[in-house]
Protein backbone atom coordinates (compact mmCIF):
# COMPACT_ATOMS: atom_id res chain seq x y z
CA UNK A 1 0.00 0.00 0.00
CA UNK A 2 1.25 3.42 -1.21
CA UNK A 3 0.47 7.06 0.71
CA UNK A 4 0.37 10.05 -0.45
CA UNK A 5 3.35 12.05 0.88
CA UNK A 6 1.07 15.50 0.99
CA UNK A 7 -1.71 14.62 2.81
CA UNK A 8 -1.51 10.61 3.89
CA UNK A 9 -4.46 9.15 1.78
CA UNK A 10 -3.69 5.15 1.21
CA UNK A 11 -3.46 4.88 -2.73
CA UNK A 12 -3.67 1.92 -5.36
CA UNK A 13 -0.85 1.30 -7.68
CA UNK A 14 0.11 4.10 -9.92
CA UNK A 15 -2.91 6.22 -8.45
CA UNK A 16 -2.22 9.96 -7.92
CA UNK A 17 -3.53 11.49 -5.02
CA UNK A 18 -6.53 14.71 -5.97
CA UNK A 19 -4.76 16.94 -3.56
CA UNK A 20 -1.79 17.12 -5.74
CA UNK A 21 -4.50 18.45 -8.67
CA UNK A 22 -6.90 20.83 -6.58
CA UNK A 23 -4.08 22.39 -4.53
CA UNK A 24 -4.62 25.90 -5.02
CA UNK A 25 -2.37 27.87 -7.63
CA UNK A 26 -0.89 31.17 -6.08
CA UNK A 27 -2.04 34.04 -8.52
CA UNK A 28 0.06 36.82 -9.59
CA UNK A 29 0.01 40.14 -7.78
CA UNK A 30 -0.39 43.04 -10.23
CA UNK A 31 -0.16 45.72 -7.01
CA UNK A 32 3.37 47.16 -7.98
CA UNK A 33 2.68 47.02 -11.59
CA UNK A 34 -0.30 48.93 -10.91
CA UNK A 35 1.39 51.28 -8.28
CA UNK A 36 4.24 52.13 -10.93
CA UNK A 37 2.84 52.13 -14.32
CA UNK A 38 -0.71 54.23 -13.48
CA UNK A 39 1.64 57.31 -12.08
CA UNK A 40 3.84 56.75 -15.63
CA UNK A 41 1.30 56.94 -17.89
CA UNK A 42 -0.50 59.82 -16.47
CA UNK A 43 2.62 61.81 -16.24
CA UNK A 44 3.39 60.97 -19.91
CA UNK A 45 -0.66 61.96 -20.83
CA UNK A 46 0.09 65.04 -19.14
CA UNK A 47 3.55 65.96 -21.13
CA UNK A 48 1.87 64.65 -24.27
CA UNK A 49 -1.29 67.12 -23.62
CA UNK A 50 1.32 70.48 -22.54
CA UNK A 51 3.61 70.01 -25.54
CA UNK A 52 0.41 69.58 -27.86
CA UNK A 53 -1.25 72.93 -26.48
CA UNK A 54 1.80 74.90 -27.39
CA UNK A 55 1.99 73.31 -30.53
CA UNK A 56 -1.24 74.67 -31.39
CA UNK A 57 -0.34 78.01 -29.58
CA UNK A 58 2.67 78.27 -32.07
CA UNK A 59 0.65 77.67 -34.72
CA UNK A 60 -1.88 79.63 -33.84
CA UNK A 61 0.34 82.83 -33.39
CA UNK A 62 2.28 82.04 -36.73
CA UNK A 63 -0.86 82.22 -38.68
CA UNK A 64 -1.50 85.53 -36.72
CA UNK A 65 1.84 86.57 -37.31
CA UNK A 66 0.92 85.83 -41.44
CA UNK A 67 -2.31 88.08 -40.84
CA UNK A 68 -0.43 90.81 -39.29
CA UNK A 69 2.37 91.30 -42.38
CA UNK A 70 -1.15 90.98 -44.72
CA UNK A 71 -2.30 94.04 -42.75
CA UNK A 72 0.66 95.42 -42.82
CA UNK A 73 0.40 95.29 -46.51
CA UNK A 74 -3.18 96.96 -46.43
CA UNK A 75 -2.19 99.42 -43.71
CA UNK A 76 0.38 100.81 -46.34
CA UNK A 77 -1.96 100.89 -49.13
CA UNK A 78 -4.52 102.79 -46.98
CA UNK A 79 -2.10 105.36 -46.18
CA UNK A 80 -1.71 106.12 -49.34
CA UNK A 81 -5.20 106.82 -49.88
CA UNK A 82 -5.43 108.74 -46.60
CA UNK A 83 -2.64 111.31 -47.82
CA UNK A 84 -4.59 111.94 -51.13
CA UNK A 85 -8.17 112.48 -49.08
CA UNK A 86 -5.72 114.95 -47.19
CA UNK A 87 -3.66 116.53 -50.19
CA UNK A 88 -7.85 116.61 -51.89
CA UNK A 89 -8.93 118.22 -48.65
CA UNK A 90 -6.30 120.96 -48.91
CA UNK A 91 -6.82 121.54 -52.23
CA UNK A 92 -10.23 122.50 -51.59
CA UNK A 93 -8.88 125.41 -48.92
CA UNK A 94 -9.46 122.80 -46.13
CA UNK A 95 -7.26 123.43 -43.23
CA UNK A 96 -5.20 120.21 -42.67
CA UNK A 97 -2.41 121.76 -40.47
CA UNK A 98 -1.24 120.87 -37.51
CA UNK A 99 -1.99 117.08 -35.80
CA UNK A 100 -4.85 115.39 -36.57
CA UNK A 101 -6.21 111.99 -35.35
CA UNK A 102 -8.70 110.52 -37.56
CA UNK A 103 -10.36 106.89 -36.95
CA UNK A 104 -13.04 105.01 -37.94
CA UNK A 105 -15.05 105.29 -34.65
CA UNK A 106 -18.08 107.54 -34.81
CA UNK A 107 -18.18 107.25 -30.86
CA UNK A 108 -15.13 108.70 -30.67
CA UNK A 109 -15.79 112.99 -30.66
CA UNK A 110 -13.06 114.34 -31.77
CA UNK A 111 -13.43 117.67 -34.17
CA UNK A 112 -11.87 118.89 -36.76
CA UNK A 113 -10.72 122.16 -38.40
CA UNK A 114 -12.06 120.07 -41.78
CA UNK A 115 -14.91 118.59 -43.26
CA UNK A 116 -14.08 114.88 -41.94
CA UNK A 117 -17.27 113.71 -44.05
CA UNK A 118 -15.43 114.67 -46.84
CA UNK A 119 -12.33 112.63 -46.17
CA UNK A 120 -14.10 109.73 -45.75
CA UNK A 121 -15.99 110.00 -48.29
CA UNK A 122 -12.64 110.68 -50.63
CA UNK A 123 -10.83 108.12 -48.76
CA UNK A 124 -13.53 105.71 -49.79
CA UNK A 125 -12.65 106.45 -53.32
CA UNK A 126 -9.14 106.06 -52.72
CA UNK A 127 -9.04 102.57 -51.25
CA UNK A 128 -11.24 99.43 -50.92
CA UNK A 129 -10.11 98.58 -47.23
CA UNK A 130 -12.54 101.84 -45.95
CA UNK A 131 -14.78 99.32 -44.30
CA UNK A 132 -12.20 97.86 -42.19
CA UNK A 133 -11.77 99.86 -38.97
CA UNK A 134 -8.63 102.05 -38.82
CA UNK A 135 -7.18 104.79 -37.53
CA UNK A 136 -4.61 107.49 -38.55
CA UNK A 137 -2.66 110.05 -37.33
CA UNK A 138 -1.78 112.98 -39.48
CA UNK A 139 0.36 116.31 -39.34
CA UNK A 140 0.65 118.92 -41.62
CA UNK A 141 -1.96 117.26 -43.98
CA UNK A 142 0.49 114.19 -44.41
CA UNK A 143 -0.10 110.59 -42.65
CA UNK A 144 2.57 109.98 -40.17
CA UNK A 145 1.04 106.51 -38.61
CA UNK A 146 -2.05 104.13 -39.45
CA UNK A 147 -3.01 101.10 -37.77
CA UNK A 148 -6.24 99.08 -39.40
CA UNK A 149 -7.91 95.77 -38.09
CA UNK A 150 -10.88 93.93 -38.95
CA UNK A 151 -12.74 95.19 -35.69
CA UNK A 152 -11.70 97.46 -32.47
CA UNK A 153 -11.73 95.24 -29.87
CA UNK A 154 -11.61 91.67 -30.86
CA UNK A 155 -8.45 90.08 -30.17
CA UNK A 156 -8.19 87.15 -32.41
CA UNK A 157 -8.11 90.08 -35.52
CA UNK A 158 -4.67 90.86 -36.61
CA UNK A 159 -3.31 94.59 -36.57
CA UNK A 160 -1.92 95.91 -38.99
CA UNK A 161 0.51 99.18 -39.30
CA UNK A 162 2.19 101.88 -41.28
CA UNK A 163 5.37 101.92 -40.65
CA UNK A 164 5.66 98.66 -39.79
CA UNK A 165 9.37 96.69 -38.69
CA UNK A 166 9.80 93.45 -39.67
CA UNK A 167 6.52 92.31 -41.32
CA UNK A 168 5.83 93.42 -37.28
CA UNK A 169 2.87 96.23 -36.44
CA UNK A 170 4.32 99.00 -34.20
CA UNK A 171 3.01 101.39 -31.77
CA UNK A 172 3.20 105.33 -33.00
CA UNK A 173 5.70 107.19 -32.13
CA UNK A 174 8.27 110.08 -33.33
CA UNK A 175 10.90 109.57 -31.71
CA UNK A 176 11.96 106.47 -33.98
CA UNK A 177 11.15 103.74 -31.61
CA UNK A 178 10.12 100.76 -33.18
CA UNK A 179 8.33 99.13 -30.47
CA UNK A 180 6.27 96.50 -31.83
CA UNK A 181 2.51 95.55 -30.89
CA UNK A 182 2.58 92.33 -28.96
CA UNK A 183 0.14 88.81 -28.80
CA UNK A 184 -3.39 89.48 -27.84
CA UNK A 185 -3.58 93.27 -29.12
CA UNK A 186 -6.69 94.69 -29.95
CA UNK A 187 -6.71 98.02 -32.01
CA UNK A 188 -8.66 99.59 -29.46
CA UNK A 189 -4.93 99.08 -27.49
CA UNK A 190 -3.14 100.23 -29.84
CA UNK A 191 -5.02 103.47 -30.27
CA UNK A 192 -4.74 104.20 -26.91
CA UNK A 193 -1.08 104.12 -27.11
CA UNK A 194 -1.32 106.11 -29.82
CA UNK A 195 -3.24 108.47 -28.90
CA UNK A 196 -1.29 109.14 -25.05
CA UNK A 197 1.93 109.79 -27.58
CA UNK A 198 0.26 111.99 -29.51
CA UNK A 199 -1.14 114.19 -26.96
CA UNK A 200 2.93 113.92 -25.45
CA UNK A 201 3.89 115.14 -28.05
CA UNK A 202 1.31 118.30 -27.71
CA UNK A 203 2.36 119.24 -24.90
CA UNK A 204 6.27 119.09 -26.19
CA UNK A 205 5.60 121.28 -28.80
């Protein structure tokens, strides 16, 4: 008579005790796998998701960059057409002297020693960007800075200026500092700047 060495059962010839078979197998603990790899993987989710946000950032302000040396472009064609309105205006015995801010924004009161219907309405004939919104500053009937933009205040339009520096828009000023307009600009900033050196440059003179 044979035993079972495990657990003692009496067994036939070549018989094989159950207890070898049903003993339980010991299962595989996944704890540290879990414990290391969950941390891993949402620290690489979390690089993967910051590097693709300024991706799109960069790409996003490149294509802004693109729509700011396009309205560049316009900025210096609309000049153009300002300083004929101006050179029309004078021709006519308007009196053009001296600084003069002109803009597209009827809210804004500002008065002239001109008929500013009438440069508008020349300007309009001198360029087709008139229905853009703009804004120009002008001395001695002769435009010394213009910045246009598709609206005043939104900030995902581009802004475009004359003079510009490096397919860049720049803030006004005479003293030949090229300071250019930064991200998230609005026109309605810019004119502001603009229009706190001009009045600096009033009280200079």
């Amino acid at each position: 008579m044979q035993y079972c060495n495990k657990c003692g059962r009496p067994l036939n010839d070549g018989e094989v005790c159950g207890c070898m078979q049903s003993a339980p197998q010991k299962k595989k603990s996944y704890t540290l796998l879990f414990a290391i790899g969950i941390p891993v993987l949402c620290l690489a989710a979390l690089a993967a998701a910051v590097l693709l946000l300024r991706v799109i950032t960069d790409m996003s302000w490149r294509s802004k960059q693109g729509r700011m040396a396009d309205m560049n472009k316009v900025a210096e064609e609309m000049t153009e057409a300002a300083d004929k309105a101006l050179q029309k205006i004078s021709s006519e015995g308007g009196d053009v002297s001296g600084w003069n801010n002109i803009n597209s924004d009827e809210d804004i009161p500002i008065s002239y020693k001109f008929d500013i219907g009438r440069f508008h309405e020349y300007f309009s004939e001198y360029t087709g960007s008139s229905d853009k919104e703009f804004f120009i500053i002008a001395h001695d009937g002769r435009v010394e800075y213009l910045a246009v933009s598709d609206s005043w205040s939104n900030t995902a339009d581009a802004v475009g200026t004359y003079p510009s520096f490096d397919d860049s828009p720049v803030y006004f000023s005479r003293d030949d500092i090229k300071e250019k307009v930064g991200k998230g600009k609005r026109l309605r900033d810019v004119y502001i700047e603009g229009t706190r050196e001009l009045m600096d440059i009033r009280y200079r003179e």
